[in-house]
C-alpha angles and dihedrals in degrees: 000000000000115000114207128197130190125184126207120254110279113211124205114199088218133089119269094248093053092049089051090052090053091045092051092057092068092074151118083011133000126189089207091063105051092165091063099087104170146330135205128200110240098178137354132181141159139188125259098259092049096237095117130047128179125193134176119200138184109219129194118213129190097214117206097244133139112278090233090059091049091051092050091048090046096225137106097192135035117220125216132188116222126190116193129187119192117192107188092180094056091031098233136128119197120194124191120184136179135166121259097185114080091357089153090058105030128027116199119175133172136184123196132177135190114198142154116276109258093227101036121036091198092063129075128217127207123198129183138183129175139179134199124200115179111191098170136332113179091287093304097103094126092048092050091050092052091048091051093049091047091049091048093052096045094045093055090054091046091051091065092054092050097051092043090050095054095040088055090046091053091049091051088054091052095252106136099142136042117193118245119249119268129177088261095048117119116248115280121206117250116255108252119249122256125228122268115284091011107116135158121245134202122289122243118319113265113149128002118225115235092239146353126240122256112309096347125109125199117231092224090050090053092051094046100044106019105031137236109329129178116245090255092051090049089051092052091050094049094046094047090047090051091049090052091050090053095048103028101040116176102041132009132178120277118266094252090056092051089048092055091059091047091052091048089060097038090253094301099155098205096047093045092049092052097052093040093054091048090051094048090052090049091050092050095045094052096035091238091158090069097042096108091053098042106032119087115182113238114246092251089062092048090053103037109022102099100208138095147143117278121184115284140286128253091277093055093254117145110258122223119193121204121183094198094166090061095047122104096218093173092052093048093049092047092047100041111015131233097284096053090052089049091051090051092051090048090053088052090054092047089051088049091056090051093049091050089056091049094048091049088060094042098049097034095231135087114281111177104158143037139229122241123204114198119191111200099184106135096025110145142150093291087070088062092067104144100235089047092052089047090054090048092052091049091052091049091050094052094043093047091052098046107026105043120169093011094114111079098176137354117206112196111193134191094008108191128211092269092059096087088059092053091043091053089055099047106029095079088061094053120087115251093237089052093050089057088064094060119107113188125197125185122209113337096333089117090072096065134071112312089024136111097313090064089066106025129044112252091235093065101042105127119256093240088061092055091268131131100237120096110232118207094206109128114256092228122210133172118323108235112253088227086074093056117114130210121259090249092052092049092048093051090048092051092050092048093048097055098037094055094100132126090221126091128202126222138178122228117200133192101270095008115080123191114240135189125197123214122184116214119199101173121050116232092040116142123237110201127190138185121184140160127212102228094173135008133354126288141181114234119212137173121207134184128211133176091216130048126238115254102276127212095190144338126254122225091269092057096252118138111240137181111211116222125206089246101089117254094359118117126190124189112162107093115228090235092060117107120219109236092022110050096020140001138212114249100178132047111253113265122206111215121196129213111278095023124129114213127196127172148126143225126213105217119228099189137031117245136078125330121196121204109202133192109193129185111261119244093021117177110275111272136140121264088237092065105041110168113249133216093268090055097050104030093102091049092050092055092063101028129088092202098125134137128192125211130184112203147171127192134184136178117223129191113243090245090056097049110096099197103253099120097185101042098067089190093174094056095060089226103133131091097253096174097038106035133078121217100288102145121114119242094204119107125220114249091208125074095259148020137192119199134186 
């Protein structure tokens, strides 16, 4: 398996030419790089005007490996080939490296680039990617991989020290500026190549840029807003972010949100990607991104839900206080239902994400989680009412799946004797890493050494915990039975709450595509779409016809549909229709993979009927004029597992209402408004259509 590594962009607050001068001083020898033993020039050439210089070197490295492994391999040094291209005119240096020793067993490659910062021509950027493919190595494959990863991490850190050392040396010598190259400039020697996995990093943090371009992250930005990450953790973040940009074009979660899912799975890329994609689909389906704007807590929650935000802890984390022992859980469930309570808890978590962002700016350091203080005074057997415990477990399940690593610390105070019973019920549903953050105090133990004052400033300890700070959390009490609702009323409310979504779901079977008809009256209208592939791969097509299929009914959006006997699967194109005669394709087919999020739009050129089609990928070869219908494949579907699921939303905009940002789909409410930075493109397609993923 090929292991890939990608470092963030390292920014030097120095001009390109000065950085090159510092870089050049490291060779032919450098006491700061003891592993770099020697190097020989294999080939060197330059152009006539002297703006470009290419050099190939053979470098010997004394890799930090066990002596036993070196004896088995029969080598003392490992040789690498490096090809460097310096373009003084464009102010870039490209470095390509690969191993010569054991190249038939291990393939190590690295690409580095120095270039001018896109927003400041007096700054220099450094980018680096590497890959490791171990085919076989005398049974020591795992050991070699660990050595390579260790070397990669330590070399990045060492690179910063090296560049800083020589920049300071130049400054001590009075060299603070190196003239830029001009056609009349004298030849300048090529900066010598560095060893594999030895790369410079940014100098000390001074000023953070407001944003980073495309899929690139700045190292200083990571340190300031995300925290200290190891090089391998940085690589995981950058690669997962890049994958999301390729599959979820338009809007993606913010970096701190991606990082939470990586931490929750110990930076296992595949596992983190799986749970993150599931969560993004869940957020979109239930419109969680707009919860803070659309959700208004019922009065009964405002009066009887004993929780609220209260200042921050000693680490600057937002502090949430919950007086669970004073809460009438049975009354709240009977008055509101399980889903309303869940919505309220989700709104609390959304507010927590917002407060973490604010505190990160206020305190000048990364704050990605909050502290929760739970007071259990008053907890008794009535809190173990079965429907109430069921609602609690459901809430824990949803929060654990969609808000990982948002809880920094949980302080449980005044735990009574009944608490172990409750803990036995709920602890199996709490992630092991989350349970490690729990601190439990019985009675008044929280008032002594190692208690509450170690985590919360004395001045903000709530009054009900013998503190001096007034806490606005409701005192709770019993919910009046007059506010209770019947089981039928609660069930209807729950169904209404979670079905109020602008998205529809459809099944796509092998041989039975799902199709949606849209009637266009005015030419130059804009059809927009936003869909997620929840399961399987499909091919997305758009067709136009001057006449409509024979409809049986109309759906709520006004589109004519023909309902098939296969659940939420609709087919419109009659098998007698001929492609190119009865209807025509107006978009190039787009293959969409499982887990991808697709947004796009089509500017219509003619009035008539447009058919959006999701077709099973890798269908048996057949002409579009003879697509198999439900009647033909029903028997196959009953025994086949060839099924895809798509969640979609479409909208038709008048040309005067469409503002040109094809991928933003602002009117469709499809983005991650609370979780995404501004990642949409402002450019407008010059053609009549565009599909983006």
